[in-house]
Amino acid sequence: PLPVMACHVVLGFLVLLADASPGNLRRMLLRPQAVPSTPAAGPTTDELAIKKVVIVGGSFGGWTVAKKLSGVPERRASDGSSVKLDVTLIDRADYFEYTPGVLRALTQPSVIPMLHSEVGAGTDASVVRGNVEEIQGSKVVLTELDGADAKTKREIDFDYCVIATGSEYSHPIKAAGTGEWTREERQNVLLEKAWQLGNATDVAIVGGGIVGVELAADIIYKYPEKNVKVLDMQNSLLPELPPQCGKYARKWLEGKGVKVELGAPADLDALRNEDYQIFMCVGYKPNGHVYKSEEESPKPDRVAPRGALIVDNMMNVGRQKNVFAVGDVMSHPQPEAKTAYTADLSGNYVARVIKALTLDTNAQIKPYPELLTGLDSVPLVTCVSLGAWDGILVFNNFALPGKFAALVKWLIFSSKTRQLRGNAACNFAWDVAESLSFILHRLDRARRKKTS
């Protein structure tokens, strides 16, 4: 795993160097990615088949689909006809939020503006701001939220639909309700929560996973005088990661004065009576309610979270071969961590499938994630921050704690937020890093198989 870490650092420094450099290099690397124009010669309009792709949800998975389908030129299908994609991206918010950065924003409000970018930035998708009510048959039914048509219903037909509606999570880590659907509203809420946290004396964090540990670390790093405690029913912190990660995180937190209480449910009433400010960092609820099917769905072959859309190996929902789900909202036969990284991977896969099917509806396509990784699984890749200058970098069963992990976390934040604004250099860097993670995943699998 060390080569991929080194590549992250090298690519990150190249991106930051390009961002700071003057002249032609900056203009070449950081200009918005150009969309190839349609060739002048070729089929006439009446011979051109327009395939409509509608993406519901503009966060990590949905944005990746839109990005991967952007700039796809007019192409010749297997039957001789010409095909072009028309991509529409629908989201009820008028902003994209880099959710992993919200935890740091609660203790460092100056980063709040960096968390948000335009929906669909860096893609050539047509963006529609609307609240999707249902997806049924080959139509998306929504209520417009912007412009002269606000609050009116609209139907959008599609040839392919991608459901990327994500999940709900505890507030304020994720936005809640209609009062936070604009960037201004959301930023005001985060500023208010950061002010409340700064004025609190006692803070309780319920949940000892990645979110809870990072939030506790950020709070105690910024406010060492506060009384902070982490509570979880599990017997260790970071149970979703290799065991050494939880041990390191607990030692770090307790060394800073954080109380860690494990193995018993949190008594929320008692915490409220003691005037603790409580952050709930447990569980998530997939937003799969928008999908409606008149056909009987296949019998589920696995237990999925309530609200999740069960997909097959091709990411198809139910029996509809032109409806896909990606990211938090879907439940796939191969379990995987629900992170921005895996949402990007599922979006990448579905984009490839759609491009293949538009040329040949009978195309033979490898299942997810084999088409991407060459294996039946995706790598576990994550970076847990512990304050500003410590952390844990994880690749499968390998964990590297210390300052290097904190540097990688900073590079991820800096480059990813730029990529989501349409930065071409950062987009290239992330494509390379993703491909390297697949190669290292295969090498790691071969090594473990050889030593077992």
PDB file of C-alpha atoms in Angstrom, residues 14-247:
ATOM      1  CA  LEU A  14       1.464  18.593  -8.396  1.00  0.00           C
ATOM      2  CA  VAL A  15      -2.119  19.801  -8.174  1.00  0.00           C
ATOM      3  CA  LEU A  16      -1.294  22.449  -5.586  1.00  0.00           C
ATOM      4  CA  LEU A  17       1.785  23.517  -7.556  1.00  0.00           C
ATOM      5  CA  ALA A  18      -0.320  23.920 -10.676  1.00  0.00           C
ATOM      6  CA  ASP A  19      -2.912  25.858  -8.712  1.00  0.00           C
ATOM      7  CA  ALA A  20      -0.251  28.297  -7.515  1.00  0.00           C
ATOM      8  CA  SER A  21       1.775  28.587 -10.726  1.00  0.00           C
ATOM      9  CA  PRO A  22       1.367  31.485 -13.129  1.00  0.00           C
ATOM     10  CA  GLY A  23       1.120  31.566 -16.892  1.00  0.00           C
ATOM     11  CA  ASN A  24       0.411  28.843 -19.384  1.00  0.00           C
ATOM     12  CA  LEU A  25       0.811  25.888 -16.953  1.00  0.00           C
ATOM     13  CA  ARG A  26      -1.952  27.169 -14.701  1.00  0.00           C
ATOM     14  CA  ARG A  27      -4.251  27.921 -17.644  1.00  0.00           C
ATOM     15  CA  MET A  28      -3.561  24.516 -19.196  1.00  0.00           C
ATOM     16  CA  LEU A  29      -4.153  22.467 -16.024  1.00  0.00           C
ATOM     17  CA  LEU A  30      -6.832  24.388 -14.222  1.00  0.00           C
ATOM     18  CA  ARG A  31      -9.134  25.610 -16.941  1.00  0.00           C
ATOM     19  CA  PRO A  32     -12.591  23.957 -16.957  1.00  0.00           C
ATOM     20  CA  GLN A  33     -12.438  20.702 -18.870  1.00  0.00           C
ATOM     21  CA  ALA A  34     -13.496  21.300 -22.426  1.00  0.00           C
ATOM     22  CA  VAL A  35     -16.391  19.360 -23.865  1.00  0.00           C
ATOM     23  CA  PRO A  36     -15.625  18.071 -27.374  1.00  0.00           C
ATOM     24  CA  SER A  37     -17.873  19.614 -29.978  1.00  0.00           C
ATOM     25  CA  THR A  38     -20.028  17.487 -32.234  1.00  0.00           C
ATOM     26  CA  PRO A  39     -18.228  16.822 -35.518  1.00  0.00           C
ATOM     27  CA  ALA A  40     -19.482  18.930 -38.404  1.00  0.00           C
ATOM     28  CA  ALA A  41     -19.622  15.939 -40.705  1.00  0.00           C
ATOM     29  CA  GLY A  42     -21.771  12.974 -39.867  1.00  0.00           C
ATOM     30  CA  PRO A  43     -25.363  11.877 -39.619  1.00  0.00           C
ATOM     31  CA  THR A  44     -28.117  14.395 -40.069  1.00  0.00           C
ATOM     32  CA  THR A  45     -30.438  15.285 -37.203  1.00  0.00           C
ATOM     33  CA  ASP A  46     -33.210  12.915 -38.267  1.00  0.00           C
ATOM     34  CA  GLU A  47     -30.718  10.000 -38.221  1.00  0.00           C
ATOM     35  CA  LEU A  48     -29.440  10.825 -34.765  1.00  0.00           C
ATOM     36  CA  ALA A  49     -30.739   8.859 -31.772  1.00  0.00           C
ATOM     37  CA  ILE A  50     -30.759  10.915 -28.588  1.00  0.00           C
ATOM     38  CA  LYS A  51     -30.525   8.746 -25.469  1.00  0.00           C
ATOM     39  CA  LYS A  52     -31.815  10.582 -22.423  1.00  0.00           C
ATOM     40  CA  VAL A  53     -30.051   9.900 -19.142  1.00  0.00           C
ATOM     41  CA  VAL A  54     -31.631  11.302 -15.975  1.00  0.00           C
ATOM     42  CA  ILE A  55     -29.585  11.325 -12.760  1.00  0.00           C
ATOM     43  CA  VAL A  56     -31.529  11.873  -9.541  1.00  0.00           C
ATOM     44  CA  GLY A  57     -29.189  13.259  -6.897  1.00  0.00           C
ATOM     45  CA  GLY A  58     -26.094  15.360  -7.478  1.00  0.00           C
ATOM     46  CA  SER A  59     -23.784  14.257  -4.668  1.00  0.00           C
ATOM     47  CA  PHE A  60     -20.752  11.966  -5.032  1.00  0.00           C
ATOM     48  CA  GLY A  61     -22.283   9.046  -6.961  1.00  0.00           C
ATOM     49  CA  GLY A  62     -24.562  11.189  -9.127  1.00  0.00           C
ATOM     50  CA  TRP A  63     -21.841  13.740  -9.855  1.00  0.00           C
ATOM     51  CA  THR A  64     -19.474  10.958 -10.931  1.00  0.00           C
ATOM     52  CA  VAL A  65     -22.017   9.535 -13.392  1.00  0.00           C
ATOM     53  CA  ALA A  66     -22.588  13.003 -14.861  1.00  0.00           C
ATOM     54  CA  LYS A  67     -18.843  13.640 -15.061  1.00  0.00           C
ATOM     55  CA  LYS A  68     -18.052  10.324 -16.752  1.00  0.00           C
ATOM     56  CA  LEU A  69     -20.845  10.871 -19.303  1.00  0.00           C
ATOM     57  CA  SER A  70     -19.728  14.424 -20.067  1.00  0.00           C
ATOM     58  CA  GLY A  71     -17.982  15.084 -23.327  1.00  0.00           C
ATOM     59  CA  VAL A  72     -18.985  11.723 -24.828  1.00  0.00           C
ATOM     60  CA  PRO A  73     -19.057  12.431 -28.560  1.00  0.00           C
ATOM     61  CA  GLU A  74     -21.667  11.271 -31.020  1.00  0.00           C
ATOM     62  CA  ARG A  75     -20.957   7.592 -31.663  1.00  0.00           C
ATOM     63  CA  ARG A  76     -21.951   4.845 -34.076  1.00  0.00           C
ATOM     64  CA  ALA A  77     -24.045   2.062 -32.524  1.00  0.00           C
ATOM     65  CA  SER A  78     -23.877  -1.622 -33.478  1.00  0.00           C
ATOM     66  CA  ASP A  79     -26.946  -1.254 -35.724  1.00  0.00           C
ATOM     67  CA  GLY A  80     -25.305   1.543 -37.713  1.00  0.00           C
ATOM     68  CA  SER A  81     -27.265   4.409 -36.195  1.00  0.00           C
ATOM     69  CA  SER A  82     -25.643   7.408 -34.530  1.00  0.00           C
ATOM     70  CA  VAL A  83     -26.154   7.890 -30.798  1.00  0.00           C
ATOM     71  CA  LYS A  84     -25.691  10.911 -28.564  1.00  0.00           C
ATOM     72  CA  LEU A  85     -26.305  11.246 -24.831  1.00  0.00           C
ATOM     73  CA  ASP A  86     -28.489  13.944 -23.299  1.00  0.00           C
ATOM     74  CA  VAL A  87     -27.793  14.052 -19.555  1.00  0.00           C
ATOM     75  CA  THR A  88     -30.025  15.741 -16.974  1.00  0.00           C
ATOM     76  CA  LEU A  89     -28.982  16.033 -13.317  1.00  0.00           C
ATOM     77  CA  ILE A  90     -31.727  16.698 -10.743  1.00  0.00           C
ATOM     78  CA  ASP A  91     -31.119  17.799  -7.164  1.00  0.00           C
ATOM     79  CA  ARG A  92     -33.317  19.572  -4.633  1.00  0.00           C
ATOM     80  CA  ALA A  93     -30.392  21.588  -3.236  1.00  0.00           C
ATOM     81  CA  ASP A  94     -28.694  24.381  -5.133  1.00  0.00           C
ATOM     82  CA  TYR A  95     -25.260  23.256  -3.929  1.00  0.00           C
ATOM     83  CA  PHE A  96     -22.992  20.226  -3.659  1.00  0.00           C
ATOM     84  CA  GLU A  97     -21.674  19.682  -0.136  1.00  0.00           C
ATOM     85  CA  TYR A  98     -18.398  17.907   0.570  1.00  0.00           C
ATOM     86  CA  THR A  99     -19.828  16.012   3.538  1.00  0.00           C
ATOM     87  CA  PRO A 100     -16.511  14.651   4.930  1.00  0.00           C
ATOM     88  CA  GLY A 101     -15.446  18.242   5.582  1.00  0.00           C
ATOM     89  CA  VAL A 102     -18.456  19.150   7.742  1.00  0.00           C
ATOM     90  CA  LEU A 103     -16.850  17.737  10.903  1.00  0.00           C
ATOM     91  CA  ARG A 104     -13.849  20.041  10.602  1.00  0.00           C
ATOM     92  CA  ALA A 105     -16.165  22.966   9.754  1.00  0.00           C
ATOM     93  CA  LEU A 106     -17.914  22.648  13.124  1.00  0.00           C
ATOM     94  CA  THR A 107     -14.660  23.583  14.877  1.00  0.00           C
ATOM     95  CA  GLN A 108     -13.113  25.629  12.070  1.00  0.00           C
ATOM     96  CA  PRO A 109     -15.909  27.681  10.437  1.00  0.00           C
ATOM     97  CA  SER A 110     -13.475  29.294   7.992  1.00  0.00           C
ATOM     98  CA  VAL A 111     -13.592  26.124   5.853  1.00  0.00           C
ATOM     99  CA  ILE A 112     -17.386  26.262   5.409  1.00  0.00           C
ATOM    100  CA  PRO A 113     -17.266  28.141   2.055  1.00  0.00           C
ATOM    101  CA  MET A 114     -14.853  25.496   0.723  1.00  0.00           C
ATOM    102  CA  LEU A 115     -17.398  22.720   1.327  1.00  0.00           C
ATOM    103  CA  HIS A 116     -19.872  23.935  -1.266  1.00  0.00           C
ATOM    104  CA  SER A 117     -19.837  24.072  -5.043  1.00  0.00           C
ATOM    105  CA  GLU A 118     -22.421  24.304  -7.813  1.00  0.00           C
ATOM    106  CA  VAL A 119     -24.486  21.188  -8.540  1.00  0.00           C
ATOM    107  CA  GLY A 120     -23.029  19.515 -11.614  1.00  0.00           C
ATOM    108  CA  ALA A 121     -19.926  21.723 -11.737  1.00  0.00           C
ATOM    109  CA  GLY A 122     -17.367  20.377 -14.189  1.00  0.00           C
ATOM    110  CA  THR A 123     -19.967  18.385 -16.154  1.00  0.00           C
ATOM    111  CA  ASP A 124     -22.038  19.227 -19.216  1.00  0.00           C
ATOM    112  CA  ALA A 125     -25.267  17.884 -17.691  1.00  0.00           C
ATOM    113  CA  SER A 126     -28.393  20.043 -17.735  1.00  0.00           C
ATOM    114  CA  VAL A 127     -29.101  20.803 -14.073  1.00  0.00           C
ATOM    115  CA  VAL A 128     -32.686  20.921 -12.832  1.00  0.00           C
ATOM    116  CA  ARG A 129     -33.423  21.970  -9.268  1.00  0.00           C
ATOM    117  CA  GLY A 130     -36.423  19.986  -8.115  1.00  0.00           C
ATOM    118  CA  ASN A 131     -37.802  17.672  -5.477  1.00  0.00           C
ATOM    119  CA  VAL A 132     -38.298  14.241  -7.064  1.00  0.00           C
ATOM    120  CA  GLU A 133     -41.535  12.636  -5.884  1.00  0.00           C
ATOM    121  CA  GLU A 134     -41.342   9.347  -7.744  1.00  0.00           C
ATOM    122  CA  ILE A 135     -39.610   7.402 -10.470  1.00  0.00           C
ATOM    123  CA  GLN A 136     -42.012   5.108 -12.261  1.00  0.00           C
ATOM    124  CA  GLY A 137     -41.827   3.404 -15.625  1.00  0.00           C
ATOM    125  CA  SER A 138     -39.672   5.645 -17.785  1.00  0.00           C
ATOM    126  CA  LYS A 139     -40.562   8.933 -16.146  1.00  0.00           C
ATOM    127  CA  VAL A 140     -39.273  11.029 -13.278  1.00  0.00           C
ATOM    128  CA  VAL A 141     -41.966  13.100 -11.558  1.00  0.00           C
ATOM    129  CA  LEU A 142     -40.715  16.163  -9.712  1.00  0.00           C
ATOM    130  CA  THR A 143     -41.721  19.540  -8.318  1.00  0.00           C
ATOM    131  CA  GLU A 144     -39.731  22.480  -9.646  1.00  0.00           C
ATOM    132  CA  LEU A 145     -37.964  24.513  -6.956  1.00  0.00           C
ATOM    133  CA  ASP A 146     -36.463  27.328  -9.036  1.00  0.00           C
ATOM    134  CA  GLY A 147     -37.566  29.964 -11.503  1.00  0.00           C
ATOM    135  CA  ALA A 148     -40.968  30.864 -12.849  1.00  0.00           C
ATOM    136  CA  ASP A 149     -42.086  27.217 -12.731  1.00  0.00           C
ATOM    137  CA  ALA A 150     -41.350  26.816  -8.998  1.00  0.00           C
ATOM    138  CA  LYS A 151     -43.802  24.573  -7.144  1.00  0.00           C
ATOM    139  CA  THR A 152     -45.217  23.169 -10.373  1.00  0.00           C
ATOM    140  CA  LYS A 153     -45.028  19.480 -11.232  1.00  0.00           C
ATOM    141  CA  ARG A 154     -43.034  18.243 -14.165  1.00  0.00           C
ATOM    142  CA  GLU A 155     -42.331  14.910 -15.814  1.00  0.00           C
ATOM    143  CA  ILE A 156     -39.021  14.042 -17.460  1.00  0.00           C
ATOM    144  CA  ASP A 157     -38.775  11.004 -19.727  1.00  0.00           C
ATOM    145  CA  PHE A 158     -35.640   8.895 -19.754  1.00  0.00           C
ATOM    146  CA  ASP A 159     -33.975   6.017 -21.547  1.00  0.00           C
ATOM    147  CA  TYR A 160     -31.721   5.433 -18.552  1.00  0.00           C
ATOM    148  CA  CYS A 161     -32.173   6.599 -14.986  1.00  0.00           C
ATOM    149  CA  VAL A 162     -29.588   6.644 -12.195  1.00  0.00           C
ATOM    150  CA  ILE A 163     -30.836   6.965  -8.611  1.00  0.00           C
ATOM    151  CA  ALA A 164     -28.165   8.657  -6.518  1.00  0.00           C
ATOM    152  CA  THR A 165     -30.315  10.066  -3.732  1.00  0.00           C
ATOM    153  CA  GLY A 166     -27.862   9.144  -0.991  1.00  0.00           C
ATOM    154  CA  SER A 167     -28.915   8.824   2.613  1.00  0.00           C
ATOM    155  CA  GLU A 168     -30.083  10.759   5.628  1.00  0.00           C
ATOM    156  CA  TYR A 169     -27.794  11.168   8.609  1.00  0.00           C
ATOM    157  CA  SER A 170     -27.891  12.979  11.918  1.00  0.00           C
ATOM    158  CA  HIS A 171     -28.108  16.746  11.780  1.00  0.00           C
ATOM    159  CA  PRO A 172     -26.016  18.888  11.393  1.00  0.00           C
ATOM    160  CA  ILE A 173     -23.572  16.457   9.780  1.00  0.00           C
ATOM    161  CA  LYS A 174     -26.022  16.247   6.893  1.00  0.00           C
ATOM    162  CA  ALA A 175     -28.612  18.843   5.973  1.00  0.00           C
ATOM    163  CA  ALA A 176     -32.149  18.273   7.188  1.00  0.00           C
ATOM    164  CA  GLY A 177     -35.421  19.412   5.622  1.00  0.00           C
ATOM    165  CA  THR A 178     -36.479  22.232   3.344  1.00  0.00           C
ATOM    166  CA  GLY A 179     -34.751  24.905   5.432  1.00  0.00           C
ATOM    167  CA  GLU A 180     -31.297  23.890   4.174  1.00  0.00           C
ATOM    168  CA  TRP A 181     -31.783  23.435   0.437  1.00  0.00           C
ATOM    169  CA  THR A 182     -29.934  26.614  -0.497  1.00  0.00           C
ATOM    170  CA  ARG A 183     -26.253  27.266   0.050  1.00  0.00           C
ATOM    171  CA  GLU A 184     -26.925  30.354   2.166  1.00  0.00           C
ATOM    172  CA  GLU A 185     -29.323  28.487   4.460  1.00  0.00           C
ATOM    173  CA  ARG A 186     -26.941  25.577   4.911  1.00  0.00           C
ATOM    174  CA  GLN A 187     -23.930  27.755   5.638  1.00  0.00           C
ATOM    175  CA  ASN A 188     -25.903  29.758   8.196  1.00  0.00           C
ATOM    176  CA  VAL A 189     -26.901  26.543   9.968  1.00  0.00           C
ATOM    177  CA  LEU A 190     -23.290  25.331  10.086  1.00  0.00           C
ATOM    178  CA  LEU A 191     -22.135  28.687  11.441  1.00  0.00           C
ATOM    179  CA  GLU A 192     -24.808  28.555  14.146  1.00  0.00           C
ATOM    180  CA  LYS A 193     -23.874  24.987  15.132  1.00  0.00           C
ATOM    181  CA  ALA A 194     -20.196  25.910  15.255  1.00  0.00           C
ATOM    182  CA  TRP A 195     -21.056  28.847  17.560  1.00  0.00           C
ATOM    183  CA  GLN A 196     -23.153  26.579  19.815  1.00  0.00           C
ATOM    184  CA  LEU A 197     -20.327  24.059  20.016  1.00  0.00           C
ATOM    185  CA  GLY A 198     -17.842  26.761  20.869  1.00  0.00           C
ATOM    186  CA  ASN A 199     -20.018  27.881  23.790  1.00  0.00           C
ATOM    187  CA  ALA A 200     -20.739  24.391  25.128  1.00  0.00           C
ATOM    188  CA  THR A 201     -18.912  23.112  28.200  1.00  0.00           C
ATOM    189  CA  ASP A 202     -19.808  19.423  27.957  1.00  0.00           C
ATOM    190  CA  VAL A 203     -20.037  17.505  24.686  1.00  0.00           C
ATOM    191  CA  ALA A 204     -21.232  13.913  24.185  1.00  0.00           C
ATOM    192  CA  ILE A 205     -20.704  12.042  20.940  1.00  0.00           C
ATOM    193  CA  VAL A 206     -22.857   8.968  20.500  1.00  0.00           C
ATOM    194  CA  GLY A 207     -21.118   6.647  18.077  1.00  0.00           C
ATOM    195  CA  GLY A 208     -17.522   5.457  17.953  1.00  0.00           C
ATOM    196  CA  GLY A 209     -17.184   4.911  14.220  1.00  0.00           C
ATOM    197  CA  ILE A 210     -15.209   7.084  11.810  1.00  0.00           C
ATOM    198  CA  VAL A 211     -17.573  10.063  12.089  1.00  0.00           C
ATOM    199  CA  GLY A 212     -17.732  10.011  15.883  1.00  0.00           C
ATOM    200  CA  VAL A 213     -13.982   9.577  16.336  1.00  0.00           C
ATOM    201  CA  GLU A 214     -13.110  12.367  13.882  1.00  0.00           C
ATOM    202  CA  LEU A 215     -15.601  14.760  15.470  1.00  0.00           C
ATOM    203  CA  ALA A 216     -14.361  14.031  18.991  1.00  0.00           C
ATOM    204  CA  ALA A 217     -10.762  14.518  17.867  1.00  0.00           C
ATOM    205  CA  ASP A 218     -11.541  17.814  16.138  1.00  0.00           C
ATOM    206  CA  ILE A 219     -13.385  19.128  19.185  1.00  0.00           C
ATOM    207  CA  ILE A 220     -10.735  18.224  21.761  1.00  0.00           C
ATOM    208  CA  TYR A 221      -7.965  19.497  19.473  1.00  0.00           C
ATOM    209  CA  LYS A 222      -9.654  22.906  19.093  1.00  0.00           C
ATOM    210  CA  TYR A 223     -11.124  23.093  22.603  1.00  0.00           C
ATOM    211  CA  PRO A 224      -8.834  21.161  24.997  1.00  0.00           C
ATOM    212  CA  GLU A 225     -10.667  22.645  27.990  1.00  0.00           C
ATOM    213  CA  LYS A 226     -14.011  21.019  27.113  1.00  0.00           C
ATOM    214  CA  ASN A 227     -15.380  17.889  28.741  1.00  0.00           C
ATOM    215  CA  VAL A 228     -15.792  15.497  25.802  1.00  0.00           C
ATOM    216  CA  LYS A 229     -16.989  11.913  25.921  1.00  0.00           C
ATOM    217  CA  VAL A 230     -17.568   9.249  23.257  1.00  0.00           C
ATOM    218  CA  LEU A 231     -20.179   6.540  23.866  1.00  0.00           C
ATOM    219  CA  ASP A 232     -20.831   3.400  21.834  1.00  0.00           C
ATOM    220  CA  MET A 233     -22.454  -0.002  22.326  1.00  0.00           C
ATOM    221  CA  GLN A 234     -19.540  -1.665  20.531  1.00  0.00           C
ATOM    222  CA  ASN A 235     -16.568  -2.837  22.553  1.00  0.00           C
ATOM    223  CA  SER A 236     -14.049  -0.917  20.469  1.00  0.00           C
ATOM    224  CA  LEU A 237     -13.718   2.297  18.492  1.00  0.00           C
ATOM    225  CA  LEU A 238     -13.667   2.178  14.691  1.00  0.00           C
ATOM    226  CA  PRO A 239     -15.117  -1.357  14.502  1.00  0.00           C
ATOM    227  CA  GLU A 240     -15.402  -1.087  10.699  1.00  0.00           C
ATOM    228  CA  LEU A 241     -11.605  -0.806  10.367  1.00  0.00           C
ATOM    229  CA  PRO A 242      -8.686  -3.119  11.278  1.00  0.00           C
ATOM    230  CA  PRO A 243      -8.404  -3.590  15.075  1.00  0.00           C
ATOM    231  CA  GLN A 244      -5.201  -1.578  15.422  1.00  0.00           C
ATOM    232  CA  CYS A 245      -7.070   1.536  14.250  1.00  0.00           C
ATOM    233  CA  GLY A 246      -9.503   1.526  17.170  1.00  0.00           C
ATOM    234  CA  LYS A 247      -6.691   0.988  19.653  1.00  0.00           C
TER     235      LYS A 247
END
